Short mmCIF file of C-alpha atoms and ligand atoms in Angstrom, two decimals:
data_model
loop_
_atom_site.label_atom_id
_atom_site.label_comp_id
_atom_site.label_asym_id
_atom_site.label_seq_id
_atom_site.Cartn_x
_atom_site.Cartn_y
_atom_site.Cartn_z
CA UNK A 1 0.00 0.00 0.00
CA UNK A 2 0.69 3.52 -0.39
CA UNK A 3 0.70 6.81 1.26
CA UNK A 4 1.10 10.02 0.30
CA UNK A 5 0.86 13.21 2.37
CA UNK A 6 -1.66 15.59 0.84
CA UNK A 7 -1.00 18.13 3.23
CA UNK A 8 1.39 18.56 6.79
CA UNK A 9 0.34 22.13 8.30
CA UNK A 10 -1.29 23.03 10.95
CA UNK A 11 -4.97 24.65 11.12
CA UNK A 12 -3.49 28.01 9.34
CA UNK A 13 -1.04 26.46 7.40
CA UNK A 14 2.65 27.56 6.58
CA UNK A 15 3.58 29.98 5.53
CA UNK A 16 0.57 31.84 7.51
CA UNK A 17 -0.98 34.64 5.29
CA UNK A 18 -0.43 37.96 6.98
CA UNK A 19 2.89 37.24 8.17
CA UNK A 20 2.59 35.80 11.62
CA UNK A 21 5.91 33.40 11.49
CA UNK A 22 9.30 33.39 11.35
CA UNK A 23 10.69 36.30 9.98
CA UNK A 24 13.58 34.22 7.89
CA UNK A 25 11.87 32.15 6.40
CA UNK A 26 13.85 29.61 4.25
CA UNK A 27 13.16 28.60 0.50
CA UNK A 28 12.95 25.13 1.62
CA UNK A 29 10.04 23.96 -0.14
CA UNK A 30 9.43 21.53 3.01
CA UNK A 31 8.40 24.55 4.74
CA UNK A 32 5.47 25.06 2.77
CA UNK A 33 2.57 22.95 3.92
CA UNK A 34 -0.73 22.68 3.08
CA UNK A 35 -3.37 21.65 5.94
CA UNK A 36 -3.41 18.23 7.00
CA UNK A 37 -4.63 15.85 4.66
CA UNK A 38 -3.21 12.01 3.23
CA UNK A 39 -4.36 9.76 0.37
CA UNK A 40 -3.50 5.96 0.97
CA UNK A 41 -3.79 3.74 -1.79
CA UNK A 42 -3.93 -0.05 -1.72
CA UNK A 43 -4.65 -2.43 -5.13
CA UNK A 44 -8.64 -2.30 -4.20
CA UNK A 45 -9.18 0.87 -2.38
CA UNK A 46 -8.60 4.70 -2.87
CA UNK A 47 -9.12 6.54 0.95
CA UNK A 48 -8.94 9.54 1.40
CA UNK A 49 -8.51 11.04 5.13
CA UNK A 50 -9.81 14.49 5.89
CA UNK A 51 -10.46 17.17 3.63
CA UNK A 52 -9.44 20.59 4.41
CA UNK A 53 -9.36 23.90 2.97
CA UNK A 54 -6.48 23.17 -0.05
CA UNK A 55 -8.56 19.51 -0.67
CA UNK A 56 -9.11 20.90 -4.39
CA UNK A 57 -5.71 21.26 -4.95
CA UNK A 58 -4.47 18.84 -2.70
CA UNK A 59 -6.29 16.56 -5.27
CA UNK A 60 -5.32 18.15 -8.52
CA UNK A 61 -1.46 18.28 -7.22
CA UNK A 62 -1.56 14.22 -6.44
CA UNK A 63 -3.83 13.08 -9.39
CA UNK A 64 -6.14 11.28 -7.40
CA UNK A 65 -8.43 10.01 -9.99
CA UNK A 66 -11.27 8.53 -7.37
CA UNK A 67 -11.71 8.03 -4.00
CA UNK A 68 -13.21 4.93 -2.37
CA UNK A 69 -13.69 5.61 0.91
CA UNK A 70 -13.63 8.63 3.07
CA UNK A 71 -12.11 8.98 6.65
CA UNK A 72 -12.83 12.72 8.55
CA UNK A 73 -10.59 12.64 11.91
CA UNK A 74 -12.94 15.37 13.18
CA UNK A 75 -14.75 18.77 12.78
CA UNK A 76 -12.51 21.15 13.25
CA UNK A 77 -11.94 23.57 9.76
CA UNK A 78 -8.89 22.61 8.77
CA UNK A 79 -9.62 19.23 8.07
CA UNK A 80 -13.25 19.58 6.68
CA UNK A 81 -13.52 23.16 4.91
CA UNK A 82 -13.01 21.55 1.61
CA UNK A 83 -15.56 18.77 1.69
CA UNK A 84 -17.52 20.84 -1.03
CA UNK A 85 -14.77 19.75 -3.26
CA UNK A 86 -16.05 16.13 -3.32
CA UNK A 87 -18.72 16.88 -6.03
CA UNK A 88 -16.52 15.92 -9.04
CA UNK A 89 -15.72 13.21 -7.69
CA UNK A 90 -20.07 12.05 -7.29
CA UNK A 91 -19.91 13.18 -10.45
CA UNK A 92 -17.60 10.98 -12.03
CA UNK A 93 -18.37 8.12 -9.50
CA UNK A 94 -22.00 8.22 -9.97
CA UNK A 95 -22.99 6.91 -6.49
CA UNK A 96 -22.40 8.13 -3.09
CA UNK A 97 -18.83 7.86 -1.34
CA UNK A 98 -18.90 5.99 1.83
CA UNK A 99 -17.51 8.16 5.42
CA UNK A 100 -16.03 6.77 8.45
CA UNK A 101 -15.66 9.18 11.16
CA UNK A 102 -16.97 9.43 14.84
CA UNK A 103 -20.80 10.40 15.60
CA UNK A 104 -19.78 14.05 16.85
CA UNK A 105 -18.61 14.56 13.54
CA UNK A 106 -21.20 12.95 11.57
CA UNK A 107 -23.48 15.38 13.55
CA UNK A 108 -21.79 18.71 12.91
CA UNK A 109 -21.28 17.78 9.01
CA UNK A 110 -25.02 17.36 9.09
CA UNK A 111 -25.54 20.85 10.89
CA UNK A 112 -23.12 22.73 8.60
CA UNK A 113 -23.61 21.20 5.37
CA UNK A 114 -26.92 20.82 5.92
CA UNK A 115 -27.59 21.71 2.30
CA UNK A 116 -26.19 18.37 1.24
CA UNK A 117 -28.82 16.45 3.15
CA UNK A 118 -32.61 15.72 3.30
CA UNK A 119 -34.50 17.65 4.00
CA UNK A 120 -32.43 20.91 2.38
CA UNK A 121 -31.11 18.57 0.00
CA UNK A 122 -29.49 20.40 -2.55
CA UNK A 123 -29.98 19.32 -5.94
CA UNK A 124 -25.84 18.14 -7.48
CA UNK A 125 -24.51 18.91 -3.72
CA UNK A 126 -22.06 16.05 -2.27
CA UNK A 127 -23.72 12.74 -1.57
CA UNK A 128 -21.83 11.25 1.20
CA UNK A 129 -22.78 7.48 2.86
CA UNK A 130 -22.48 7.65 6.88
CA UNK A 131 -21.46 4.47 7.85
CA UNK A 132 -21.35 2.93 11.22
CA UNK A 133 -18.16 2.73 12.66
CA UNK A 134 -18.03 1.13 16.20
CA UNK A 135 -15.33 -1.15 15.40
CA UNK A 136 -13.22 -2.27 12.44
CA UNK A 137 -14.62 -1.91 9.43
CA UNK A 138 -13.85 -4.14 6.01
CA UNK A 139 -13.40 -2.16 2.62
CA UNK A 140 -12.07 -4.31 0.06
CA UNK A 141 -8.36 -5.25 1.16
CA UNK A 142 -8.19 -2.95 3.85
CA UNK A 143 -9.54 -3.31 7.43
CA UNK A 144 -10.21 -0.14 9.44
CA UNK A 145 -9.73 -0.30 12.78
CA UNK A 146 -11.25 3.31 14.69
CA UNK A 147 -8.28 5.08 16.90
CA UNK A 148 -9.95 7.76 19.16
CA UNK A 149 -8.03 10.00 21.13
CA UNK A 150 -8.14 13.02 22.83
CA UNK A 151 -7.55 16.57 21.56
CA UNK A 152 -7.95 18.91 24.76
CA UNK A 153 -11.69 17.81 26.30
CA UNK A 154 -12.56 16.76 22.50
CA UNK A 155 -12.08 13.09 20.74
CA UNK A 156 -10.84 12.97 17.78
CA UNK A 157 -11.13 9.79 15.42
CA UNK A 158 -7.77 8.30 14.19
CA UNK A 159 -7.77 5.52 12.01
CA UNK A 160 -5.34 2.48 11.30
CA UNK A 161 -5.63 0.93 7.71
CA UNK A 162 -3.71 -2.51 7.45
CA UNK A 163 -0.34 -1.63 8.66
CA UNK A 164 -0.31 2.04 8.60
CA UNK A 165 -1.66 4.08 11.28
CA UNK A 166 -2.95 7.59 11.28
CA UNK A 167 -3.61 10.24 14.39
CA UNK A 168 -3.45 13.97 14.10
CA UNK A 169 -4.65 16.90 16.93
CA UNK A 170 -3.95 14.42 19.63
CA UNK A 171 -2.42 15.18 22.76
CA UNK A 172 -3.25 11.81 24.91
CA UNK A 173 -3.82 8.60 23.12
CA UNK A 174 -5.62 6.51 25.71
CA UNK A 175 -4.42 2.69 26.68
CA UNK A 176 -7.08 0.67 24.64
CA UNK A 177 -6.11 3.03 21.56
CA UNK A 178 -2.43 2.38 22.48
CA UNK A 179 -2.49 -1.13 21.85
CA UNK A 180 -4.77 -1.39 18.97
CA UNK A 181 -1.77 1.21 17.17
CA UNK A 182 1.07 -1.27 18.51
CA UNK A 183 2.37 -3.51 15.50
CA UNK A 184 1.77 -0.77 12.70
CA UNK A 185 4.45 -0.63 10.07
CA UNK A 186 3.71 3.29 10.03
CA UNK A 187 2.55 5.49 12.41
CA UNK A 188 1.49 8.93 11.30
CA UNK A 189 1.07 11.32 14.38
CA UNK A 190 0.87 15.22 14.62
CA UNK A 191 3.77 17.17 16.45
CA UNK A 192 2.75 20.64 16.56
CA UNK A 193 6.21 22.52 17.24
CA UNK A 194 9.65 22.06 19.58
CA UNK A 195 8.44 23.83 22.35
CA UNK A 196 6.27 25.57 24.40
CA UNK A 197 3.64 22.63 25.00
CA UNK A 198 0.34 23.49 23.74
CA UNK A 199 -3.12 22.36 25.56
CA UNK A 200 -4.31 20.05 22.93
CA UNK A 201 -1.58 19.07 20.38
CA UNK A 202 1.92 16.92 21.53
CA UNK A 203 4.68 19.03 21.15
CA UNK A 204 7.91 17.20 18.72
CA UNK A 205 9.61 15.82 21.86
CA UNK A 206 6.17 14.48 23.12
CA UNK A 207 5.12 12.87 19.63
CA UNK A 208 8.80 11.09 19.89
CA UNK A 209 8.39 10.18 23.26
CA UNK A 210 4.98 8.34 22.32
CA UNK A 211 6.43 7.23 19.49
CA UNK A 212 9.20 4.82 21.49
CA UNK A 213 6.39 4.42 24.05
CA UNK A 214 5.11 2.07 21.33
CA UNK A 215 7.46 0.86 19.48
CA UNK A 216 7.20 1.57 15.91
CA UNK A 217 10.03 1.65 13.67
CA UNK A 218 8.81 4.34 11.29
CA UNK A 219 7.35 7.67 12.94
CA UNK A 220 5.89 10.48 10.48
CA UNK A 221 4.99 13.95 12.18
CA UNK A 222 2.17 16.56 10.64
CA UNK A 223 0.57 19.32 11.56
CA UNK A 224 3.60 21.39 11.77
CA UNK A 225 3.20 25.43 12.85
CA UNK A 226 5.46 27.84 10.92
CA UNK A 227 7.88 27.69 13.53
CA UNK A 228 9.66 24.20 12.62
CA UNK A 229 12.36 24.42 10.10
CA UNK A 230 12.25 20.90 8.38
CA UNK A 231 16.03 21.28 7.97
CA UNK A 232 17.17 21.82 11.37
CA UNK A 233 14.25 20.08 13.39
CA UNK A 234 14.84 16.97 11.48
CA UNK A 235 18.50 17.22 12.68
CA UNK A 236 17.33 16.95 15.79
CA UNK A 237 15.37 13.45 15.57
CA UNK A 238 16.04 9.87 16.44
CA UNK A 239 16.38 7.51 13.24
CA UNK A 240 12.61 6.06 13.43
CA UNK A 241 11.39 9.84 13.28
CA UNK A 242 11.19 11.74 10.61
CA UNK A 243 9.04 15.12 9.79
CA UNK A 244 6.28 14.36 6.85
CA UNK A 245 6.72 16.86 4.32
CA UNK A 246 3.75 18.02 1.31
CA UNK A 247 4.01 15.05 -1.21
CA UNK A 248 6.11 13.00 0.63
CA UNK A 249 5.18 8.97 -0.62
CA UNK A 250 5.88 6.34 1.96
CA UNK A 251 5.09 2.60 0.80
CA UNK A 252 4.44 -0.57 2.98
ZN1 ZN B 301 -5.95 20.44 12.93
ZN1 ZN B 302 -8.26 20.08 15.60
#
């Protein structure tokens, strides 16, 4: 299987319009990240996870022809603002794409895209398929096992597909999540910045620290703020952790 990073910011992506960063900047294109966002392809499945405000481009910029399945971590903007964007892809598909996220969620899409459902049904608007998602889930070759864990007082829904798993805005993964992540190939987590630690994302050091906590050889961070340097905060990592950049492709 395959994974590719649509997207490695955090929620106001870097660089931050208006200036608010560092003020020397480097050309690094590793430094430029769109919000979080990953596409993980297997030979029977196309998933998508999350869908934030660059999705459109995220999409055009990886070629992602169709998308089987779609996984929303949780409700916050920067990983749902571009859900609109999933029209084409009804279009071209012809039949509603199926969604695996956490009730909450489900709940708040239905309250602020209420124009996609009945009754306000909009006539062309996204047709998404709730499914339930109380445990793991089948989709073709890949089973889907629900991660939830905690992002300040709210849960957020991480997901691990076959041997690859995937958490972002967490900053306590509880025990029974812990072990159902132990024995991925791949863990994707978010790491928001070095330091000072921030109420509901793991700082780097914390991510790494969680990262040997359960033992997986190949750590990818996301939902980097302006203030890491790819360059010189990668210098600064063990072996099995490495910063995800925009594009990066990581196969199992
Ligand atoms: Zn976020
Ligand atoms: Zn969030």
């Amino acid at each position: 299987m395959k994974l590719t990073f649509l997207g490695t910011g955090t929620s106001m992506g870097v660089p931050v319009a208006g200036g608010f960063g560092p003020k020397n900047e480097t050309n690094d294109p590793r430094n430029h990240r769109y919000r979080c966002s990953a596409w993980i392809q297997t030979p029977e499945r196309s998933i998508v996870i999350d869908t934030g405000p660059e999705f459109r481009l995220q999409t055009l910029r990886a070629g992602i022809g169709r998308i089987d399945v779609l996984l929303i971590t949780h409700e916050h903007n920067d990983h749902l603002a571009g859900l609109d964007d999933l029209r084409s892809y009804n279009y071209a598909q012809k039949k509603p794409i199926p969604v695996y996220t956490s009730k909450q969620t489900e709940e708040s899409i239905r309250h602020r895209f209420s124009y996609m459902f009945p009754p306000n049904k909009t006539p062309g608007s996204v047709d998404l398929d709730f499914k339930p998602f109380n445990g793991p889930v089948t989709e073709g070759d890949c089973e889907i096992i629900p991660l939830p864990v905690r992002h300040g007082k709210m849960e957020v829904m991480g997901f691990r597909i076959n041997d690859i798993s995937y958490i972002t805005d967490v900053n306590k993964i509880p025990d029974e999540t812990a072990e159902k992540i132990r024995g991925s190939k791949i863990l994707v987590m978010s790491g928001l910045r070095w330091s000072p630690p921030h109420p509901t994302h793991y700082t780097i050091p914390e991510a790494v620290e969680v990262s040997k906590e359960l033992n997986i050889a190949n750590t990818y961070l996301i939902h980097m703020s302006p203030f890491v340097d790819h360059g010189q905060v990668s210098a600064r990592l063990p072996d099995r952790v490495k910063l995800a950049f925009d594009q990066l492709e990581v196969s199992v």
